[in-house]
Coordinates of C-alpha atoms and ligand atoms in Angstrom, one line a residue:
M1 CA 91.2 118.2 68.3
T2 CA 92.6 116.0 65.5
E3 CA 90.9 113.4 63.4
L4 CA 89.8 110.4 64.9
L5 CA 90.7 107.7 62.7
S6 CA 87.9 105.4 61.9
N7 CA 88.1 101.5 62.2
Y8 CA 86.7 99.2 59.5
L9 CA 85.4 96.1 60.9
G10 CA 82.1 94.0 60.0
G11 CA 82.0 95.9 56.6
T12 CA 81.2 99.2 58.0
W13 CA 83.5 102.4 59.3
Q14 CA 82.9 102.7 63.0
P15 CA 84.9 105.0 65.2
G16 CA 85.9 103.9 68.7
T17 CA 83.6 105.3 71.3
G18 CA 86.5 107.0 73.7
A19 CA 88.7 109.9 73.3
G20 CA 91.4 108.2 71.7
T21 CA 95.3 108.0 71.5
A22 CA 96.9 110.7 69.8
L23 CA 99.8 110.0 66.8
F24 CA 102.5 112.9 66.9
D25 CA 104.9 113.9 64.2
P26 CA 108.2 112.9 65.6
V27 CA 110.3 115.9 64.2
L28 CA 107.9 118.8 64.9
G29 CA 106.1 117.7 67.9
N30 CA 102.5 118.5 66.8
E31 CA 99.0 115.7 67.2
L32 CA 98.6 114.6 63.9
A33 CA 95.6 111.9 64.1
R34 CA 94.0 109.9 66.9
V35 CA 92.9 106.0 67.3
D36 CA 90.6 104.3 69.4
A37 CA 89.0 100.8 69.2
T38 CA 86.8 101.3 72.1
G39 CA 83.3 99.8 72.3
L40 CA 83.9 97.6 69.0
D41 CA 82.2 94.6 68.7
L42 CA 84.9 92.6 67.9
A43 CA 83.3 88.8 68.2
A44 CA 80.6 90.1 65.4
G45 CA 83.5 91.9 63.1
F46 CA 85.5 88.8 63.4
A47 CA 82.4 86.0 62.3
F48 CA 81.9 88.9 59.3
A49 CA 85.3 88.4 58.1
R50 CA 85.3 84.7 58.6
E51 CA 81.7 84.3 56.9
Q52 CA 81.6 86.8 54.4
G53 CA 85.0 87.9 53.3
G54 CA 86.4 83.9 53.8
A55 CA 83.4 82.6 51.7
A56 CA 84.0 85.0 48.7
L57 CA 87.4 84.6 48.9
R58 CA 87.4 81.0 48.5
A59 CA 84.8 81.1 45.9
L60 CA 87.6 82.5 43.7
S61 CA 90.7 80.7 42.1
Y62 CA 94.0 81.3 42.8
R63 CA 94.2 83.5 39.7
Q64 CA 91.4 85.5 40.0
R65 CA 92.6 86.4 43.7
A66 CA 95.9 87.0 42.2
A67 CA 94.3 89.6 39.7
L68 CA 92.3 91.3 43.2
L69 CA 96.3 91.9 44.4
G70 CA 96.8 93.3 40.9
E71 CA 93.7 95.7 41.3
V72 CA 95.1 96.7 45.0
V73 CA 98.3 97.5 43.7
K74 CA 96.5 100.0 40.9
V75 CA 94.7 101.6 44.2
L76 CA 98.0 101.9 46.1
Q77 CA 99.9 103.3 43.2
A78 CA 97.1 106.2 42.6
N79 CA 97.2 107.3 46.1
R80 CA 101.1 107.1 46.4
D81 CA 101.9 110.7 47.0
A82 CA 99.4 111.0 49.9
Y83 CA 101.5 108.0 51.8
Y84 CA 104.6 109.8 51.2
D85 CA 103.0 112.7 53.3
I86 CA 101.7 110.6 56.1
A87 CA 105.3 108.7 56.3
T88 CA 106.9 112.1 56.2
A89 CA 104.8 113.5 59.0
N90 CA 104.0 110.4 61.3
S91 CA 107.1 108.5 60.9
G92 CA 109.6 111.1 60.6
T93 CA 111.3 109.5 57.4
V94 CA 113.4 110.7 54.5
R95 CA 111.7 109.9 51.0
N96 CA 113.9 107.0 50.3
D97 CA 113.3 105.5 53.9
S98 CA 109.6 106.1 53.1
A99 CA 109.8 104.2 50.0
V100 CA 111.3 101.1 51.6
D101 CA 107.9 100.7 53.6
I102 CA 105.4 102.2 50.9
D103 CA 106.9 101.1 47.5
G104 CA 108.6 98.1 49.3
G105 CA 104.9 97.0 50.5
I106 CA 103.5 97.3 46.7
F107 CA 106.6 95.8 45.1
T108 CA 105.6 92.8 47.5
L109 CA 102.0 92.7 46.7
G110 CA 102.8 92.8 42.9
T111 CA 105.0 89.8 43.1
Y112 CA 102.4 87.9 44.6
A113 CA 99.8 89.1 42.2
R114 CA 102.3 87.4 39.3
L115 CA 103.2 84.3 41.5
G116 CA 99.6 83.9 42.1
D117 CA 98.7 84.0 38.5
T118 CA 100.9 81.0 37.9
L119 CA 98.7 78.8 40.1
G120 CA 96.0 78.9 37.7
D121 CA 92.2 78.3 38.0
R122 CA 92.2 75.9 40.8
H123 CA 90.5 76.2 44.2
F124 CA 93.6 74.0 46.5
L125 CA 96.8 73.1 46.1
A126 CA 98.3 69.2 45.7
D127 CA 101.0 68.7 48.2
G128 CA 103.4 66.3 46.9
E129 CA 102.6 63.2 44.7
A130 CA 99.7 60.5 45.6
A131 CA 101.2 57.5 47.9
R132 CA 99.8 54.0 47.6
L133 CA 98.9 52.7 51.1
G134 CA 99.3 49.0 50.1
K135 CA 100.2 46.5 47.7
D136 CA 97.2 47.4 45.2
P137 CA 97.8 50.7 43.9
L138 CA 94.3 51.7 43.8
F139 CA 94.1 53.1 47.0
Q140 CA 96.1 56.1 47.8
S141 CA 96.7 59.1 49.9
Q142 CA 97.0 62.6 48.4
H143 CA 98.1 65.5 50.5
V144 CA 96.0 68.9 49.7
L145 CA 96.5 72.4 51.0
V146 CA 93.2 73.9 51.1
P147 CA 92.7 77.7 52.6
T148 CA 91.9 77.8 56.3
R149 CA 88.3 78.9 57.1
G150 CA 89.2 81.6 59.6
V151 CA 90.7 85.1 59.7
A152 CA 94.2 86.1 59.4
L153 CA 94.7 88.6 62.5
F154 CA 97.7 90.6 61.9
I155 CA 99.3 92.6 65.1
N156 CA 102.0 94.7 63.4
A157 CA 105.1 96.7 64.7
F158 CA 105.7 100.7 64.5
N159 CA 108.4 100.6 61.8
F160 CA 106.6 99.2 58.9
P161 CA 103.0 100.5 58.8
A162 CA 102.7 100.0 55.0
W163 CA 105.3 97.1 54.0
G164 CA 104.2 95.2 57.2
L165 CA 100.6 94.8 56.1
W166 CA 101.1 94.1 52.5
E167 CA 103.7 91.3 53.1
K168 CA 101.3 89.7 54.9
A169 CA 98.2 90.3 53.5
A170 CA 99.4 89.5 49.9
P171 CA 100.2 85.9 50.6
A172 CA 96.8 85.5 53.1
L173 CA 94.5 87.0 50.5
L174 CA 96.1 84.9 47.3
A175 CA 95.3 81.9 49.7
G176 CA 91.5 83.0 50.2
V177 CA 92.0 84.0 53.7
P178 CA 90.4 87.4 55.2
V179 CA 92.8 90.1 56.9
I180 CA 92.1 91.9 60.0
V181 CA 95.3 94.1 60.6
K182 CA 95.7 96.0 63.9
P183 CA 98.7 98.2 63.3
A184 CA 101.0 99.8 65.8
T185 CA 99.5 102.8 67.5
A186 CA 102.3 105.1 66.9
T187 CA 102.3 105.0 63.1
A188 CA 98.7 103.4 62.2
W189 CA 97.8 106.4 60.2
L190 CA 99.5 105.0 57.3
T191 CA 97.8 101.2 57.4
Q192 CA 94.6 103.1 58.3
R193 CA 94.6 105.4 54.9
M194 CA 95.7 102.3 52.4
V195 CA 93.0 100.2 54.1
R196 CA 90.4 103.2 53.6
D197 CA 91.6 103.8 49.7
V198 CA 91.2 100.1 49.0
V199 CA 88.2 99.3 50.7
E200 CA 86.9 102.7 49.0
A201 CA 88.2 101.3 45.8
G202 CA 85.6 98.5 46.1
V203 CA 88.3 96.1 45.2
L204 CA 87.9 93.3 47.4
P205 CA 85.0 91.4 48.5
A206 CA 83.2 92.7 51.6
G207 CA 85.1 91.2 55.0
A208 CA 88.2 90.7 52.8
L209 CA 90.0 93.3 54.7
S210 CA 89.6 95.1 58.0
V211 CA 91.4 97.4 60.2
V212 CA 91.2 98.1 64.2
C213 CA 93.6 101.1 65.3
G214 CA 93.9 101.5 68.8
S215 CA 94.4 99.3 71.5
A216 CA 94.8 95.2 71.3
A217 CA 92.6 94.6 74.1
G218 CA 90.0 91.7 73.4
L219 CA 91.4 91.2 69.6
L220 CA 92.9 87.6 70.8
D221 CA 89.9 86.7 72.6
A222 CA 87.9 86.9 69.6
L223 CA 90.2 84.3 68.0
Q224 CA 88.7 81.0 66.9
P225 CA 90.0 77.4 66.1
F226 CA 90.7 78.2 62.2
D227 CA 92.2 81.7 62.6
V228 CA 95.5 82.5 62.4
V229 CA 97.9 85.2 63.9
S230 CA 100.8 86.9 62.5
F231 CA 102.8 88.9 65.0
T232 CA 105.4 91.5 64.4
G233 CA 107.1 93.4 67.6
S234 CA 108.9 92.6 70.7
A235 CA 109.9 89.3 72.1
D236 CA 107.9 90.4 75.4
T237 CA 104.6 91.0 73.5
A238 CA 105.1 87.8 71.6
A239 CA 105.4 85.7 75.0
L240 CA 102.1 87.0 76.3
I241 CA 100.5 86.3 72.7
R242 CA 101.9 82.6 72.7
S243 CA 100.2 82.0 76.4
H244 CA 97.0 83.5 75.4
P245 CA 94.2 80.7 75.6
A246 CA 93.1 81.2 72.0
I247 CA 96.7 80.0 71.2
A248 CA 97.5 77.8 74.0
R249 CA 93.9 76.0 74.1
R250 CA 92.1 76.6 70.6
S251 CA 95.2 76.0 68.8
V252 CA 95.2 79.3 66.7
R253 CA 98.4 79.0 64.4
V254 CA 100.8 81.8 65.0
N255 CA 104.0 83.2 63.4
I256 CA 105.9 85.5 65.5
E257 CA 108.6 87.8 64.1
A258 CA 110.3 89.2 66.9
D259 CA 113.8 91.2 67.6
S260 CA 117.2 90.2 66.3
I261 CA 120.6 90.7 66.7
N262 CA 121.3 90.8 63.2
S263 CA 125.3 90.4 62.1
A264 CA 127.8 91.6 59.1
V265 CA 131.1 89.3 58.9
L266 CA 134.0 90.3 57.2
L267 CA 135.7 87.2 56.4
P268 CA 139.6 86.8 57.2
Q269 CA 140.7 86.7 53.5
D270 CA 140.2 90.2 52.5
G271 CA 141.8 93.4 54.4
P272 CA 141.8 97.2 54.0
G273 CA 141.6 98.7 50.4
S274 CA 140.0 95.4 49.1
A275 CA 136.8 95.5 47.4
A276 CA 135.0 93.3 50.3
F277 CA 136.4 95.5 53.1
D278 CA 134.8 98.9 51.4
L279 CA 131.5 96.6 51.0
L280 CA 131.1 95.9 54.4
A281 CA 131.8 99.5 55.3
K282 CA 129.2 100.6 52.8
E283 CA 126.4 98.4 53.7
V284 CA 127.1 98.7 57.9
V285 CA 126.4 102.4 57.4
R286 CA 123.4 102.2 55.0
E287 CA 121.9 99.6 57.6
M288 CA 122.5 101.8 60.6
T289 CA 120.9 104.9 58.7
V290 CA 118.1 103.7 56.6
K291 CA 114.7 104.3 58.6
S292 CA 117.1 105.4 61.0
G293 CA 118.1 101.9 62.1
Q294 CA 114.3 100.7 63.0
K295 CA 114.5 97.8 60.9
C296 CA 114.2 94.6 62.5
T297 CA 117.1 93.5 59.7
A298 CA 119.5 96.0 60.6
I299 CA 123.1 95.4 61.2
R300 CA 123.6 95.3 65.0
R301 CA 127.0 93.8 65.1
I302 CA 129.8 94.0 62.7
F303 CA 132.7 91.2 62.9
V304 CA 136.1 92.1 61.4
P305 CA 139.4 90.1 62.1
E306 CA 141.4 91.7 65.0
T307 CA 144.4 93.0 62.7
L308 CA 142.0 95.2 60.9
Y309 CA 139.8 96.3 64.1
A310 CA 140.8 100.0 63.9
Q311 CA 141.0 100.3 60.0
A312 CA 137.2 99.4 60.1
A313 CA 136.5 101.7 62.8
E314 CA 138.0 104.5 60.7
A315 CA 136.0 103.7 57.5
I316 CA 132.7 103.1 58.9
G317 CA 133.1 106.6 61.3
A318 CA 134.4 108.3 58.0
R319 CA 131.3 107.3 56.2
L320 CA 128.9 107.9 59.2
S321 CA 130.4 111.5 59.6
K322 CA 128.6 112.5 56.2
V323 CA 125.4 111.4 57.0
T324 CA 123.0 114.5 57.8
V325 CA 120.3 114.2 60.4
G326 CA 117.2 115.7 61.0
N327 CA 113.9 117.0 59.5
P328 CA 113.0 115.0 56.5
R329 CA 111.7 117.8 54.5
H330 CA 114.7 119.7 54.4
D331 CA 116.7 118.2 51.1
S332 CA 120.0 117.8 52.8
V333 CA 119.1 115.3 55.2
R334 CA 119.6 111.6 54.8
M335 CA 118.4 110.4 57.9
G336 CA 115.4 111.5 59.7
A337 CA 113.6 110.5 63.0
L338 CA 113.0 107.6 65.7
V339 CA 108.9 107.5 65.4
S340 CA 108.2 108.6 68.7
R341 CA 109.3 110.4 72.1
A342 CA 108.9 106.4 73.3
Q343 CA 111.1 105.0 70.6
F344 CA 113.8 108.1 71.2
D345 CA 113.9 107.2 74.9
A346 CA 114.2 103.6 74.7
V347 CA 117.0 104.1 72.0
Q348 CA 118.5 106.3 74.7
A349 CA 118.7 103.5 77.3
G350 CA 119.7 101.1 75.1
L351 CA 122.7 103.1 74.5
A352 CA 123.5 103.7 77.6
E353 CA 123.5 100.0 78.6
L354 CA 125.6 99.1 76.1
R355 CA 128.1 101.9 76.5
M356 CA 128.6 100.5 80.3
H357 CA 130.4 97.5 77.8
A358 CA 131.8 99.0 74.8
Q359 CA 133.8 102.2 73.9
V360 CA 132.1 104.9 71.7
L361 CA 133.9 105.0 68.4
H362 CA 131.9 107.6 66.2
D363 CA 129.5 109.7 68.5
G364 CA 126.2 110.5 66.8
A365 CA 125.1 112.6 69.7
R366 CA 127.8 115.1 68.5
Q367 CA 126.3 115.7 65.3
P368 CA 124.1 118.7 65.1
L369 CA 120.7 118.3 63.5
V370 CA 119.4 120.1 60.1
D371 CA 116.2 122.2 60.9
A372 CA 114.9 120.5 63.6
D373 CA 114.6 121.4 67.1
P374 CA 116.8 118.9 69.5
A375 CA 114.6 119.5 72.3
L376 CA 111.6 118.4 70.6
A377 CA 112.6 116.2 67.4
C378 CA 113.2 112.7 67.9
C379 CA 116.3 112.6 66.1
I380 CA 119.7 111.0 67.0
G381 CA 123.2 110.6 64.9
P382 CA 124.3 107.5 64.3
T383 CA 126.7 105.7 66.8
L384 CA 129.4 103.1 66.1
L385 CA 130.2 101.4 69.5
G386 CA 133.1 99.0 69.7
V387 CA 134.5 96.5 71.9
T388 CA 137.8 94.8 71.8
D389 CA 137.1 91.5 74.0
A390 CA 133.9 90.0 71.7
D391 CA 133.7 86.8 74.1
A392 CA 133.3 88.8 77.2
A393 CA 130.6 91.2 76.0
A394 CA 127.4 89.5 76.6
A395 CA 125.2 92.6 76.5
V396 CA 126.2 93.4 72.9
H397 CA 125.1 89.9 71.8
D398 CA 122.2 90.4 73.7
T399 CA 120.7 93.8 73.7
E400 CA 118.5 95.2 70.5
V401 CA 118.8 99.1 70.5
F402 CA 116.1 99.6 67.7
G403 CA 117.9 102.8 66.4
P404 CA 121.1 103.7 64.3
V405 CA 123.4 102.0 66.7
A406 CA 125.8 98.9 65.9
T407 CA 128.7 97.6 67.6
L408 CA 132.3 96.7 65.9
L409 CA 133.9 93.2 67.3
P410 CA 137.0 91.4 66.5
Y411 CA 137.7 87.9 65.9
R412 CA 140.8 85.6 65.7
D413 CA 139.7 83.2 62.9
T414 CA 136.6 81.9 60.9
A415 CA 135.2 79.5 63.5
H416 CA 135.3 82.4 66.2
A417 CA 133.7 84.7 64.1
L418 CA 131.0 82.3 63.6
D419 CA 130.7 81.3 67.2
L420 CA 130.3 85.0 68.0
V421 CA 127.5 85.6 65.5
R422 CA 125.8 82.4 67.0
R423 CA 125.4 84.1 70.3
G424 CA 122.8 86.5 68.8
Q425 CA 120.9 83.1 69.6
G426 CA 118.8 83.0 66.5
S427 CA 118.7 86.0 63.9
L428 CA 116.6 86.8 61.0
V429 CA 120.0 87.8 58.8
A430 CA 123.7 87.7 58.6
S431 CA 125.8 89.2 55.8
L432 CA 128.9 87.5 54.9
Y433 CA 131.7 89.9 52.5
G434 CA 134.8 88.4 50.8
S435 CA 136.0 86.9 48.1
D436 CA 136.5 83.6 48.3
A437 CA 134.1 81.9 47.1
A438 CA 134.3 78.7 48.8
A439 CA 135.0 80.2 52.0
L440 CA 131.6 82.3 51.9
G441 CA 129.7 79.1 50.7
A442 CA 131.1 77.0 53.5
A443 CA 130.4 80.3 56.2
A444 CA 127.1 80.6 54.6
L445 CA 126.2 76.8 55.4
E446 CA 127.5 76.9 58.9
L447 CA 125.0 80.3 60.0
A448 CA 121.9 78.9 57.8
D449 CA 120.4 76.7 61.0
S450 CA 120.5 79.9 63.3
H451 CA 119.5 82.2 60.3
G452 CA 116.2 82.8 57.8
R453 CA 118.4 84.4 55.6
V454 CA 122.0 84.6 54.9
H455 CA 123.2 87.7 52.2
V456 CA 126.6 86.9 50.9
I457 CA 128.2 89.9 49.3
S458 CA 131.1 89.3 47.2
P459 CA 132.6 91.9 44.8
D460 CA 131.1 90.3 41.7
V461 CA 127.5 90.9 43.1
A462 CA 128.6 94.3 44.3
Q463 CA 126.1 96.4 42.0
L464 CA 123.3 93.5 42.0
H465 CA 122.7 92.5 45.4
T466 CA 119.6 93.7 47.1
G467 CA 121.1 94.4 50.4
H468 CA 121.6 93.0 53.7
G469 CA 118.4 94.3 55.5
N470 CA 115.9 94.6 52.4
V471 CA 113.5 91.9 52.8
M472 CA 112.6 90.5 49.1
P473 CA 109.3 88.8 48.5
Q474 CA 111.2 85.7 47.0
S475 CA 113.3 84.9 50.0
L476 CA 112.3 83.7 53.5
H477 CA 111.9 86.5 56.1
G478 CA 112.0 85.1 59.8
G479 CA 114.3 83.7 61.8
P480 CA 114.8 80.7 64.6
G481 CA 115.1 81.5 68.5
R482 CA 115.2 84.7 69.9
A483 CA 113.9 86.3 66.2
G484 CA 110.9 84.4 67.1
G485 CA 110.9 81.2 65.1
G486 CA 108.5 82.6 62.4
E487 CA 108.5 82.3 58.5
E488 CA 107.0 84.7 56.2
L489 CA 107.2 85.4 52.5
G490 CA 109.7 82.9 50.7
G491 CA 107.5 83.1 47.3
L492 CA 104.7 80.6 47.5
R493 CA 106.1 79.1 50.8
A494 CA 104.3 81.7 52.5
L495 CA 100.9 80.5 51.2
H496 CA 101.4 77.5 53.5
F497 CA 100.7 79.4 56.9
Y498 CA 97.4 80.4 55.6
H499 CA 96.2 76.9 54.4
R500 CA 95.4 73.3 56.2
R501 CA 97.1 70.1 55.1
S502 CA 94.8 67.3 54.9
A503 CA 95.6 63.9 53.6
I504 CA 92.7 62.6 51.4
Q505 CA 92.7 58.6 51.0
A506 CA 90.5 57.3 48.2
S507 CA 90.6 55.3 45.1
T508 CA 92.5 56.7 42.2
A509 CA 89.4 57.5 40.6
V510 CA 88.1 59.6 43.5
L511 CA 91.7 61.3 43.6
G512 CA 91.9 61.8 40.0
S513 CA 88.3 63.7 40.2
L514 CA 90.0 66.4 42.8
A515 CA 91.6 68.1 39.9
Ligands
NAP601 P1 105.7 96.2 70.4 O1 105.7 96.6 71.7 O2 105.8 94.3 71.1 O3 104.4 96.0 69.9 C1 103.7 95.5 68.3 C2 102.4 95.5 68.5 O4 101.8 94.8 69.1 C3 101.7 96.7 68.3 O5 100.8 96.8 67.5 C4 101.3 96.5 69.5 O6 100.3 97.5 69.6 C5 100.8 95.4 70.0 N1 100.7 95.0 71.4 C6 101.2 95.4 72.2 N2 100.6 94.9 73.6 C7 100.0 93.6 73.2 C8 99.2 92.8 73.9 N3 99.5 92.4 75.1 N4 98.4 91.9 73.2 C9 98.6 92.1 71.6 N5 99.0 92.9 71.2 C10 100.2 93.9 71.6 O7 106.6 96.0 69.5 P2 107.1 97.4 69.0 O8 108.2 98.0 69.8 O9 106.1 98.1 68.4 O10 107.9 96.6 67.7 C11 109.5 96.6 67.9 C12 110.3 95.5 68.0 O11 109.4 94.7 66.8 C13 111.3 95.6 67.8 O12 112.3 94.6 68.8 C14 111.8 94.7 66.3 O13 113.0 94.2 66.4 C15 110.4 94.0 66.2 N6 110.3 93.8 64.6 C16 110.5 92.4 64.0 C17 109.9 92.4 62.9 C18 110.3 91.3 62.3 O14 110.0 91.0 61.0 N7 111.1 90.5 62.5 C19 109.9 93.8 62.1 C20 109.5 94.8 62.7 C21 110.1 95.0 63.9 P3 100.5 99.2 70.2 O15 100.9 99.9 69.2 O16 99.2 99.7 70.0 O17 100.9 98.9 71.6

């Protein structure tokens, strides 16, 4: 029997009382550990976090809490090697892909430690200037933001067990709100290990950080009106969460990051041989293959002028054919596995669905695996699909295959391209490629209402840009419509979710005393 990973709730380690659910190595197929949350007293654990963790965090200033984030960074840095080992075993990722998750999470924490320090020694944030309420300026209204006195429950997706925790926990802890994280079962080990290290280092107050591994059953029932939920995962689970009584009746604030059919668009002015054309081909291949395409921000649809369709297919296919796939422990392997057999099956099913509407331009299934048994390993080569009538291809605009799969689509003119992008019905990110600054700027504004982020790649930033799918803590992460309607990160904007806004109406003297 493998180790049963313990839960940390109510300030103590509490193993579940059930047999547990097994976590597997997606390349070798062996069982790694088990998780279980049966028998936990969730109500007591949530109350402990709210009362002990919340009070201790709120007693500190923003600057002091920022310093705590800095301490967490040090703990994680000291244990980095163990995290890489866990990621290789449990997520099947090559080192560069593990870094996106592990070092991405640490970087995000470090960024919030620095941002938080700039907020100084105060205990609330002023929201705008005081506004006079009548002719006499003596009586005014000042809006303030104060930390919510509840817990922040994170229900996370399997693809970012490290970053997914810290990109949410950094702003929550900085805001003074205790965190309870429920990682996705398939990859819960890394999240649990990071929480364990931070708890054992004793750098956070009791109750500030808890982890529940295993089933989500009962978690939402434990929520109270001042709690908040941040969910990342599928649209189907998001719909269940939104309709839960805690959200529907107790006004628990919820942030949803769901799936997204993200786009890349080569603007019409730049043809084959141009820098923009090459930048598009390079970025598409990077996005299709990083973490085996299991990134919510990955490019799923690629739009090129119809005259360039064949050349784009050839350029992207040529790059894809160089991607070696297999056991992430092997030096020559560039792309590892999908995280589980369930994901492997889901990607195969999604591909079969899209293939009914599209042709295969580059077939990943033909690629031999390096040092991996195709009957056992959840590895799949990158596949580029194509459709010649982008308007008719409804399934392509609607189906997220969460793996190394993207579809090439031709467009007639810029207006047509942007219309097609919008058929994703709200996405996390779109990237634009070209060399005409005015055309790029105009297209970016056209897409801004339907995208949380528009990433513009022109030749002058070829070496500088941060990547279509890379989520930077300084920029907003989230998207409207189908993408869930959520907002995360965006620098200090992220703190708003964890604060309550109130208008204090009082005399100038009273308002002056607040500071
Ligand atoms: P999922 O099945 O919806 O699971 C997400 C989380 O919800 C897991 O922790 C899961 O726990 C939990 N869960 C399952 N049923 C639940 C319920 N009834 N009540 C409360 N929680 C429940 O999603 P997934 O398949 O793991 O994730 C892949 C999807 O996430 C993709 O569609 C991807 O686009 C999206 N995603 C979005 C973002 C973003 O930032 N927008 C980032 C990453 C991924 P168990 O694992 O224990 O079932």
